[in-house]
Coordinates of C-alpha atoms in Angstrom, one line a residue:
Chain A
X198 CA 4.5 -11.1 -0.1
X199 CA 4.9 -11.2 3.6
X200 CA 8.1 -12.3 5.2
X201 CA 9.1 -13.0 8.8
X202 CA 12.7 -12.5 9.7
X203 CA 14.2 -13.5 13.0
X204 CA 17.7 -13.1 14.3
X205 CA 19.5 -15.9 16.0
X206 CA 22.8 -15.9 17.8
X207 CA 24.8 -18.0 20.3
X208 CA 26.0 -14.8 21.9
X209 CA 23.8 -13.0 24.4
X210 CA 25.7 -9.7 24.7
X211 CA 23.4 -6.7 24.2
X212 CA 24.0 -4.7 21.1
X213 CA 26.4 -1.8 21.3
X214 CA 24.8 1.6 21.6
X215 CA 26.0 2.4 18.0
X216 CA 24.3 -0.8 16.7
X217 CA 21.2 -0.1 18.7
X218 CA 21.0 3.4 17.2
X219 CA 21.6 2.2 13.7
X220 CA 19.0 -0.5 14.0
X221 CA 16.4 2.0 15.3
X222 CA 17.1 4.2 12.4
X223 CA 16.8 1.4 9.9
X224 CA 13.5 0.1 11.6
X225 CA 12.2 3.7 11.5
X226 CA 13.0 4.0 7.8
X227 CA 11.4 0.6 7.0
X228 CA 8.2 1.6 8.9
X229 CA 8.1 4.9 7.0
X230 CA 8.6 3.1 3.7
X231 CA 5.6 0.9 4.6
X232 CA 7.6 -2.3 4.4
X233 CA 7.9 -3.2 8.1
X234 CA 4.4 -4.1 9.3
X235 CA 5.1 -5.6 12.7
X236 CA 8.1 -6.3 14.9
X237 CA 8.9 -7.3 18.4
X238 CA 11.7 -8.5 20.7
X239 CA 11.7 -11.7 22.8
X240 CA 12.3 -12.0 26.5
X241 CA 15.2 -14.1 27.8
X242 CA 14.7 -17.9 27.8
X243 CA 13.9 -18.1 31.5
X244 CA 10.7 -16.2 30.8
X245 CA 9.4 -19.0 28.5
X246 CA 8.8 -22.7 28.4
X247 CA 8.8 -25.6 26.0
X248 CA 6.1 -28.2 25.6
X249 CA 7.5 -31.5 24.2
X250 CA 6.0 -34.6 22.8
X251 CA 8.4 -37.5 22.6
X252 CA 7.8 -41.3 22.8
X253 CA 4.1 -40.5 23.1
X254 CA 4.6 -38.4 26.3
X255 CA 3.9 -34.8 26.7
X256 CA 6.0 -32.7 29.0
X257 CA 6.5 -29.1 29.9
X258 CA 10.0 -27.7 30.6
X259 CA 10.5 -24.3 32.0
X260 CA 13.2 -22.1 30.6
X261 CA 16.1 -21.4 30.6
X262 CA 17.1 -24.4 28.5
X263 CA 20.6 -25.7 29.1
X264 CA 20.9 -27.2 25.7
X265 CA 19.9 -24.0 23.9
X266 CA 22.9 -22.9 21.9
X267 CA 21.2 -20.3 19.8
X268 CA 18.7 -17.7 21.0
X269 CA 16.1 -16.0 18.9
X270 CA 16.2 -12.4 20.1
X271 CA 13.5 -10.7 18.0
X272 CA 11.4 -10.9 14.9
X273 CA 9.9 -8.6 12.3
X274 CA 7.2 -9.0 9.7
X275 CA 7.7 -7.3 6.4
X276 CA 5.8 -6.9 3.3
X277 CA 8.1 -7.1 0.2
X278 CA 7.5 -7.4 -3.5
X279 CA 9.7 -10.5 -3.8
X280 CA 12.4 -12.6 -2.2
X281 CA 15.1 -10.4 -3.6
X282 CA 13.8 -7.4 -1.7
X283 CA 13.6 -9.5 1.5
X284 CA 17.2 -10.6 1.0
X285 CA 18.5 -7.1 0.3
X286 CA 16.8 -5.9 3.4
X287 CA 18.3 -8.7 5.6
X288 CA 21.7 -8.1 4.1
X289 CA 21.5 -4.4 5.0
X290 CA 20.4 -5.3 8.5
X291 CA 23.3 -7.7 9.0
X292 CA 25.8 -5.3 7.5
X293 CA 25.0 -3.0 10.4
X294 CA 26.0 -5.8 12.8
X295 CA 29.2 -6.4 10.9
X296 CA 30.1 -2.7 11.0
X297 CA 29.0 -1.8 14.5
X298 CA 29.5 -4.9 16.6
X299 CA 32.8 -6.5 15.5
X300 CA 33.2 -10.1 16.5
X301 CA 29.4 -10.7 16.7
X302 CA 28.2 -13.8 14.9
X303 CA 24.7 -14.8 14.2
X304 CA 22.0 -15.6 11.6
X305 CA 19.2 -13.6 10.2
X306 CA 16.7 -16.1 8.8
X307 CA 14.1 -14.8 6.3
X308 CA 11.0 -16.9 5.7
X309 CA 8.1 -16.2 3.4
X310 CA 4.8 -16.4 5.1
X311 CA 2.3 -18.8 3.5
X312 CA -0.2 -16.8 1.4
X313 CA -3.3 -18.4 0.0
X314 CA -4.7 -15.4 -1.7
X315 CA -2.6 -15.7 -4.9
X316 CA -1.6 -12.0 -4.4
Chain B
X224 CA 23.3 -16.3 -9.9
X225 CA 22.0 -15.9 -13.4
X226 CA 22.0 -12.5 -15.1
X227 CA 18.2 -12.3 -14.5
X228 CA 18.7 -13.0 -10.8
X229 CA 21.3 -10.3 -10.6
X230 CA 19.0 -7.9 -12.3
X231 CA 16.2 -8.6 -9.9
X232 CA 18.6 -8.2 -6.9
X233 CA 19.7 -4.9 -8.3
X234 CA 16.2 -3.7 -8.7
X235 CA 15.4 -4.8 -5.1
X236 CA 18.3 -2.8 -3.7
X237 CA 17.5 0.2 -5.9
X238 CA 13.8 0.3 -4.8
X239 CA 14.8 0.4 -1.1
X240 CA 17.2 3.3 -1.7
X241 CA 15.2 5.1 -4.4
X242 CA 13.0 7.4 -2.2
X243 CA 16.0 8.6 -0.3
X244 CA 17.9 9.3 -3.5
X245 CA 15.1 11.3 -5.0
X246 CA 14.3 13.2 -1.8
X247 CA 17.9 14.2 -1.1
X248 CA 18.5 15.2 -4.7
X249 CA 15.2 17.1 -4.9
X250 CA 16.2 19.1 -1.8
X251 CA 19.6 20.0 -3.3
X252 CA 18.4 20.7 -6.9
X253 CA 15.0 22.1 -5.9
X254 CA 13.6 20.2 -8.9
X255 CA 11.8 16.9 -8.4
X256 CA 11.6 16.0 -12.1
X257 CA 15.4 16.4 -12.6
X258 CA 16.0 14.5 -9.3
X259 CA 13.8 11.6 -10.6
X260 CA 15.8 11.5 -13.9
X261 CA 19.1 11.4 -12.2
X262 CA 17.9 8.7 -9.9
X263 CA 16.9 6.6 -12.9
X264 CA 20.5 7.2 -14.2
X265 CA 21.8 5.7 -11.0
X266 CA 19.8 2.6 -11.6
X267 CA 21.3 2.3 -15.1
X268 CA 24.8 2.8 -13.7
X269 CA 24.1 0.0 -11.2
X270 CA 22.9 -2.3 -13.9
X271 CA 26.0 -1.7 -15.9
X272 CA 28.5 -2.0 -13.1
X273 CA 27.2 -4.4 -10.4
X274 CA 26.9 -7.6 -12.5
X275 CA 30.7 -7.4 -12.9
X276 CA 31.7 -6.0 -9.5
X277 CA 29.0 -7.6 -7.4
X278 CA 26.6 -5.6 -5.3
X279 CA 28.6 -3.2 -3.2
X280 CA 28.7 -3.6 0.6
X281 CA 26.9 -0.3 1.0
X282 CA 24.7 0.0 -2.1
X283 CA 22.9 3.0 -0.7
X284 CA 26.1 5.0 -0.3
X285 CA 27.3 3.9 -3.8
X286 CA 24.0 5.0 -5.4
X287 CA 24.0 8.3 -3.5
X288 CA 27.6 9.0 -4.6
X289 CA 26.6 8.4 -8.2
X290 CA 23.5 10.7 -8.2
X291 CA 25.4 13.4 -6.4
X292 CA 28.1 13.3 -9.0
X293 CA 25.6 13.4 -11.8
X294 CA 23.8 16.3 -10.1
X295 CA 27.1 18.3 -9.8
X296 CA 27.8 17.6 -13.5
X297 CA 24.3 18.7 -14.4
X298 CA 24.6 21.9 -12.4
X299 CA 28.0 22.7 -13.8
X300 CA 26.6 22.5 -17.3
X301 CA 24.0 25.1 -16.4
X302 CA 26.4 27.2 -14.3
X303 CA 26.8 29.9 -16.8
X304 CA 23.1 30.2 -17.1
X305 CA 22.1 30.4 -13.5
X306 CA 24.2 31.7 -10.6
X307 CA 22.0 30.1 -8.0
X308 CA 22.6 26.7 -9.4
X309 CA 26.3 27.3 -9.5
X310 CA 26.2 28.1 -5.8
X311 CA 24.4 24.9 -5.1
X312 CA 26.9 23.0 -7.1
X313 CA 29.7 24.6 -5.2
X314 CA 28.1 23.7 -1.9
X315 CA 27.6 20.1 -3.0
X316 CA 31.2 19.8 -4.1
X317 CA 32.4 21.1 -0.8
X318 CA 30.0 18.7 0.9
X319 CA 31.5 15.8 -1.2
X320 CA 35.0 16.8 -0.4
X321 CA 34.1 16.8 3.3
X322 CA 32.4 13.4 3.0
X323 CA 34.3 11.4 0.3
X324 CA 32.6 8.2 1.5
X325 CA 29.1 9.0 2.5
X326 CA 28.0 6.3 5.0
X327 CA 24.8 4.4 4.4
X328 CA 23.2 7.6 5.6
X329 CA 20.1 6.5 7.3
X330 CA 18.6 10.0 7.5
X331 CA 16.4 10.9 10.4
X332 CA 14.4 13.4 8.4
X333 CA 13.4 11.1 5.6
X334 CA 9.7 11.4 6.8
X335 CA 9.5 15.1 6.0
X336 CA 11.2 14.6 2.7
X337 CA 8.9 11.7 1.8
X338 CA 5.9 13.8 2.7
X339 CA 7.1 16.5 0.4
X340 CA 7.7 14.0 -2.4
X341 CA 4.2 12.5 -2.0
X342 CA 2.6 15.9 -2.1
X343 CA 4.6 16.8 -5.3
X344 CA 3.8 13.5 -7.1
X345 CA 0.1 13.9 -6.2
X346 CA -0.2 17.6 -6.9
X347 CA -3.7 18.6 -7.9
X348 CA -2.2 20.4 -10.9
X349 CA -1.7 17.0 -12.5
X350 CA -4.4 14.8 -14.0
X351 CA -5.5 11.8 -12.0
X352 CA -3.8 9.4 -14.4
X353 CA -0.6 11.4 -14.2
X354 CA -0.7 11.5 -10.4
X355 CA -1.2 7.8 -10.3
X356 CA 1.6 7.0 -12.6
X357 CA 4.0 9.4 -11.0
X358 CA 3.2 8.2 -7.5
X359 CA 3.8 4.6 -8.5
X360 CA 7.1 5.6 -10.1
X361 CA 8.5 8.0 -7.5
X362 CA 7.1 6.6 -4.3
X363 CA 6.8 2.9 -5.0
X364 CA 9.7 2.7 -7.4
X365 CA 7.9 0.7 -10.1
X366 CA 9.3 0.8 -13.5
X367 CA 7.4 2.2 -16.5
X368 CA 6.9 -1.3 -17.8
X369 CA 5.5 -2.5 -14.5
X370 CA 3.0 0.4 -14.2
X371 CA 1.9 -0.2 -17.8
X372 CA 1.3 -3.9 -17.2
X373 CA -0.6 -3.2 -14.0
X374 CA -2.9 -0.8 -15.8
X375 CA -3.1 -2.9 -19.0
X376 CA -2.0 0.0 -21.2
X377 CA 1.0 0.3 -23.5
X378 CA 4.3 1.2 -21.8
X379 CA 4.7 4.2 -24.3
X380 CA 1.4 5.7 -22.9
X381 CA 2.7 5.5 -19.3
X382 CA 6.1 6.9 -20.3
X383 CA 4.4 9.8 -22.0
X384 CA 2.2 10.5 -19.0
X385 CA 5.3 10.6 -16.8
X386 CA 7.2 12.8 -19.1
X387 CA 4.3 15.2 -19.4
X388 CA 3.7 15.2 -15.6
X389 CA 7.3 15.9 -14.9
X390 CA 7.3 18.7 -17.4
X391 CA 4.2 20.2 -15.8
X392 CA 5.9 20.1 -12.5
X393 CA 9.1 21.7 -13.8
X394 CA 7.4 24.4 -15.7
X395 CA 4.9 25.3 -13.0
X396 CA 7.6 26.8 -10.9
X397 CA 6.1 24.9 -8.1
X398 CA 7.9 25.2 -4.8
X399 CA 8.9 21.8 -3.5
X400 CA 7.5 22.1 0.0
X401 CA 5.1 20.5 2.4
X402 CA 1.7 22.3 2.7
X403 CA 0.6 23.2 6.2
X404 CA -2.6 23.8 8.1
X405 CA -5.8 23.8 6.1
X406 CA -3.9 23.6 2.9
X407 CA -2.5 20.3 4.1
X408 CA -6.0 18.7 4.5
X409 CA -7.0 19.9 1.1
X410 CA -3.9 18.7 -0.6
X411 CA -4.1 15.5 1.4
X412 CA -7.4 14.5 -0.2
X413 CA -5.7 14.6 -3.6
X414 CA -3.1 12.2 -2.3
X415 CA -5.6 9.9 -0.6
X416 CA -7.6 9.8 -3.8
X417 CA -4.6 8.6 -5.8
X418 CA -3.9 5.9 -3.2
X419 CA -7.5 4.7 -3.2
X420 CA -7.6 4.7 -7.0
X421 CA -4.6 2.5 -7.2
X422 CA -6.1 0.2 -4.6
X423 CA -9.4 -0.1 -6.4
X424 CA -7.7 -0.7 -9.7
X425 CA -6.1 -3.8 -8.2
X426 CA -9.0 -4.8 -6.0
X427 CA -12.1 -4.6 -8.3
X428 CA -10.3 -6.1 -11.3
X429 CA -8.5 -8.9 -9.4
X430 CA -9.8 -11.9 -11.2
X431 CA -6.7 -14.0 -10.4
X432 CA -5.2 -14.4 -13.9
X433 CA -2.8 -11.5 -13.7
X434 CA -0.7 -11.4 -10.5
X435 CA 0.3 -7.8 -11.0
X436 CA -3.2 -6.5 -10.3
X437 CA -3.3 -7.7 -6.7
X438 CA 0.2 -6.3 -6.6
X439 CA -1.4 -2.9 -7.0
X440 CA -3.4 -3.4 -3.8
X441 CA -0.1 -4.1 -2.0
X442 CA 1.5 -0.9 -3.5
X443 CA -1.5 1.1 -2.4
X444 CA -1.4 -0.4 1.1
X445 CA 2.3 0.4 1.3
X446 CA 1.7 3.9 0.2
X447 CA -1.0 4.2 2.9
X448 CA 1.4 2.9 5.5
X449 CA 4.0 5.5 4.3
X450 CA 1.4 8.2 4.8
X451 CA 0.4 7.0 8.3
X452 CA 4.1 7.1 9.3
X453 CA 4.7 10.6 7.9
X454 CA 1.4 12.2 8.6
X455 CA 0.4 10.4 11.8
X456 CA -2.2 12.9 13.0
X457 CA -4.4 12.9 10.0
X458 CA -7.5 10.7 10.8
X459 CA -8.4 10.2 7.2
X460 CA -5.0 8.7 6.4
X461 CA -5.7 6.1 9.1
X462 CA -9.2 5.7 7.8
X463 CA -8.0 4.9 4.3
X464 CA -5.5 2.4 5.6
X465 CA -8.2 0.8 7.7
X466 CA -10.5 0.6 4.7
X467 CA -7.8 -0.9 2.5
X468 CA -6.6 -3.4 5.1
X469 CA -10.1 -4.6 5.9
X470 CA -11.0 -4.9 2.2
X471 CA -7.8 -6.7 1.4
X472 CA -8.3 -9.1 4.3
X473 CA -11.0 -10.8 2.2
X474 CA -8.8 -11.4 -0.9
X475 CA -8.3 -15.2 -0.4
X476 CA -12.1 -15.7 0.0
X477 CA -13.2 -13.6 -2.9
X478 CA -12.8 -16.1 -5.7
X479 CA -13.4 -19.8 -6.0
X480 CA -11.0 -22.3 -7.4
X481 CA -12.1 -21.5 -11.0
X482 CA -11.6 -17.7 -10.4
X483 CA -15.3 -17.0 -10.2
X484 CA -16.2 -14.2 -7.8
X485 CA -17.8 -15.0 -4.5
X486 CA -20.1 -12.4 -2.9
X487 CA -19.1 -11.2 0.5
X488 CA -22.1 -12.8 2.3
X489 CA -21.3 -16.2 0.8
X490 CA -17.6 -16.1 1.5
X491 CA -15.8 -18.6 3.8
X492 CA -14.9 -16.3 6.6
X493 CA -12.2 -18.6 7.8
X494 CA -10.2 -17.5 4.8
X495 CA -10.2 -13.9 5.9
X496 CA -6.8 -12.7 6.9
X497 CA -7.0 -12.0 10.7
X498 CA -3.6 -10.2 10.8
X499 CA -4.8 -7.8 8.3
X500 CA -8.2 -7.4 10.0
X501 CA -6.4 -6.6 13.3
X502 CA -4.3 -4.0 11.5
X503 CA -7.4 -2.5 9.9
X504 CA -9.2 -2.3 13.2
X505 CA -6.2 -0.7 14.9
X506 CA -6.0 1.9 12.2
X507 CA -9.8 2.6 12.5
X508 CA -9.4 3.0 16.3
X509 CA -6.6 5.4 15.7
X510 CA -8.7 7.5 13.3
X511 CA -11.5 7.6 15.9
X512 CA -9.0 8.7 18.6
X513 CA -7.9 11.5 16.4
X514 CA -11.5 12.7 16.2
X515 CA -12.1 11.6 12.6
X516 CA -15.2 9.4 13.0
X517 CA -17.1 11.4 10.4
X518 CA -14.4 11.3 7.7
X519 CA -15.2 10.0 4.2
X520 CA -12.7 7.1 4.4
X521 CA -13.2 6.5 8.2
X522 CA -17.0 6.0 7.7
X523 CA -16.4 3.6 4.9
X524 CA -13.9 1.7 6.9
X525 CA -16.3 1.5 9.8
X526 CA -18.9 -0.1 7.5
X527 CA -16.4 -2.7 6.3
X528 CA -15.3 -3.2 10.0
X529 CA -18.9 -4.3 10.8
X530 CA -18.5 -7.1 8.2
X531 CA -15.0 -8.0 9.5
X532 CA -16.3 -8.3 13.0
X533 CA -19.2 -10.6 12.2
X534 CA -18.1 -14.2 12.5
X535 CA -21.0 -15.3 10.3
X536 CA -23.0 -13.4 7.6
X537 CA -26.1 -13.8 9.8
X538 CA -24.4 -12.0 12.7
X539 CA -23.9 -8.8 10.7
X540 CA -25.1 -5.7 12.5
X541 CA -27.1 -4.3 9.6
X542 CA -28.7 -1.6 11.8
X543 CA -25.3 -0.2 12.5
X544 CA -24.3 -0.4 8.9
X545 CA -27.5 1.4 7.8
X546 CA -26.7 4.1 10.4
X547 CA -23.1 4.5 9.1
X548 CA -24.4 4.8 5.5
X549 CA -26.8 7.5 6.6
X550 CA -23.9 9.4 8.1
X551 CA -21.8 8.9 5.0
X552 CA -24.7 10.2 2.9
X553 CA -24.7 13.2 5.1
X554 CA -21.0 13.8 4.7
X555 CA -20.7 13.0 1.0
X556 CA -24.2 12.8 -0.5
X557 CA -24.4 10.3 -3.3
X558 CA -27.2 8.2 -4.8
X559 CA -24.9 5.2 -4.7
X560 CA -24.4 5.6 -0.9
X561 CA -28.2 5.9 -0.6
X562 CA -28.7 2.7 -2.5
X563 CA -26.3 0.9 -0.2
X564 CA -28.1 2.3 2.8
X565 CA -31.3 0.9 1.3
X566 CA -29.7 -2.6 1.1
X567 CA -28.6 -2.4 4.7
X568 CA -32.0 -1.2 5.9
X569 CA -33.7 -4.0 3.9
X570 CA -31.7 -6.5 5.9
X571 CA -32.1 -4.7 9.2
X572 CA -35.8 -3.6 9.1
X573 CA -37.3 -5.5 6.2
X574 CA -37.7 -5.1 2.5
X575 CA -40.7 -2.7 2.6
X576 CA -38.8 0.1 4.2
X577 CA -35.9 -0.4 1.8
X578 CA -38.2 -0.4 -1.2
X579 CA -39.5 3.1 -0.3
X580 CA -35.9 4.4 -0.5
X581 CA -35.2 2.6 -3.7
X582 CA -38.4 3.8 -5.4
X583 CA -37.5 7.4 -4.4
X584 CA -34.1 6.9 -6.1
X585 CA -36.0 5.6 -9.2
X586 CA -38.2 8.7 -9.2
X587 CA -35.2 11.0 -8.9
X588 CA -33.6 9.4 -11.9
X589 CA -30.2 9.9 -10.2
X590 CA -29.0 6.4 -11.1
X591 CA -30.5 5.9 -14.5
X592 CA -28.5 3.3 -16.4
X593 CA -27.0 1.9 -13.2
X594 CA -27.9 -1.8 -13.3
X595 CA -27.6 -2.3 -9.5
X596 CA -30.6 0.0 -8.9
X597 CA -33.2 -2.3 -10.6
X598 CA -31.1 -5.3 -9.4
X599 CA -31.7 -4.2 -5.7
X600 CA -35.3 -3.3 -6.5
X601 CA -35.9 -6.8 -7.9
X602 CA -34.4 -8.4 -4.9
X603 CA -36.7 -6.4 -2.5
X604 CA -39.8 -7.1 -4.6
X605 CA -39.0 -10.8 -4.7
X606 CA -38.8 -10.8 -0.9
X607 CA -42.1 -9.0 -0.7
X608 CA -43.7 -11.7 -2.9
X609 CA -44.3 -9.3 -5.8
X610 CA -42.8 -11.8 -8.3
X611 CA -44.0 -10.3 -11.6
X612 CA -42.6 -6.9 -10.7
X613 CA -39.4 -8.6 -9.5
X614 CA -39.0 -10.4 -12.8
X615 CA -39.4 -7.1 -14.8
X616 CA -36.8 -5.4 -12.5
X617 CA -34.2 -8.2 -12.9
X618 CA -34.7 -8.2 -16.7
X619 CA -34.2 -4.4 -16.7
X620 CA -31.1 -4.8 -14.6
X621 CA -29.7 -7.6 -16.9
X622 CA -30.2 -5.4 -19.9
X623 CA -28.0 -2.7 -18.2
X624 CA -25.3 -4.9 -16.9
X625 CA -22.0 -4.5 -18.7
X626 CA -20.4 -7.6 -17.4
X627 CA -21.4 -11.0 -18.9
X628 CA -21.3 -12.9 -15.6
X629 CA -23.5 -10.3 -13.9
X630 CA -25.9 -10.3 -16.8
X631 CA -26.3 -14.1 -16.6
X632 CA -26.8 -14.0 -12.8
X633 CA -29.6 -11.4 -13.2
X634 CA -31.3 -13.4 -15.9
X635 CA -31.3 -16.4 -13.6
X636 CA -32.9 -14.4 -10.9
X637 CA -35.5 -13.1 -13.4
X638 CA -36.3 -16.7 -14.4
X639 CA -36.6 -17.7 -10.7
X640 CA -39.1 -14.8 -10.1
X641 CA -41.1 -15.8 -13.2
X642 CA -41.3 -19.4 -11.8
X643 CA -42.4 -18.1 -8.4
X644 CA -45.0 -15.9 -10.1
X645 CA -46.4 -18.9 -12.0
X646 CA -46.7 -21.1 -9.0
X647 CA -48.2 -18.5 -6.6

């Protein structure tokens, strides 16, 4: 089963060097274990735009977005056997944040990708 | 959480940690089989403890502490017998005193250790079945029951295979090390064979009813990705990954709603998994960059890539496919490859040229008893308007087909040829 996880936070401080190092090691391990199949970071909000439809009107708003409270910083696509494995991996990832960047708050959301193959 | 949920959660954590537990123990004990046993013990300990205490904050460190303690006990028991082990035990105790709380220990060198483990589990000294079972257990972390279900054999059979394989490894006095240079390529083929065997077991038998069989494809793919991460300069590793990714990309299109197989040329290509195709093409490109274009797996991947790249069956580059089969026949001569080449040539240059190749195979009797040979021959004869001969060929093929569905399909084609013969 494929899962996409993305990390969201209201804080925009860059990770501490210790956290960065630990995350790199973890990502490296996950790649070597064949579980992480893709990942990437996202540029700041001012590098993007939003395309809205409201009241039948379509509009384009360039970033940054003043109302944006939470920012998605990056994503990863994994292949896990089941949801439990996906959760265990996200917990491990977030534990690094808890240990190495005290005071940081955020969410790691894990979503199963739709799969029509029955596999 | 119910007890079953907790159990699944524990298994999930254990699987993530298991390769590192085995590799670090194997390095200390210099005995893979014993390391594997102790790692299983750690799982049991977790199953006994965690439902009451909850999953620890750093489950990896917890498990590592357990296996290290067990290893020290084990070595102390054998201390009188072997001085070397006593010294190892001493070192480990000292290490543990120095690190009473090993951190989650994200080792940098896990790649090398994994490679060593893969080479040990897939050692040519072991039978194919043993290698396959051991690899699924030690590298993928499947339980004996899961492996048994995947291969549709009793759990006791798998358990016995694993016990025997581990005994063979222990008794052979095998050094636990990574082969280098030319030995690496030789040993690598034994590893790749295991991975491909696991993939095919899941792929060719995937009829939709048993979810664990497609799961085997995923395990093989995962093992392939492990190999590309730990042996990144071996083109055949990338070739095998490309072949598996590209074949797996068609999974959703391979059966209809009733679970009946759909042949590749009739599949709905919109159902092919583009992410997987991209990954496959990238792996294939990497294999070519590394100079592996003429590798056994790379060539097969290149053939499948021709299909993946064609947006419609009619756009398939059959000439290129025929050329690749010719190269494959050159690298690994086989009448089956030759038959496939004939099919491609039939579609690229017409049935007459292909029939000449097929008739040569018939004369050489290399594929006697193989139903696809008269099956292909019947198809070519039909296209050439030689309907009576086509009917006879399809009937011969049907008589040889082991699978009921294939038999019926061939008989239908024979009847069609008979009808065409009557009206011509």
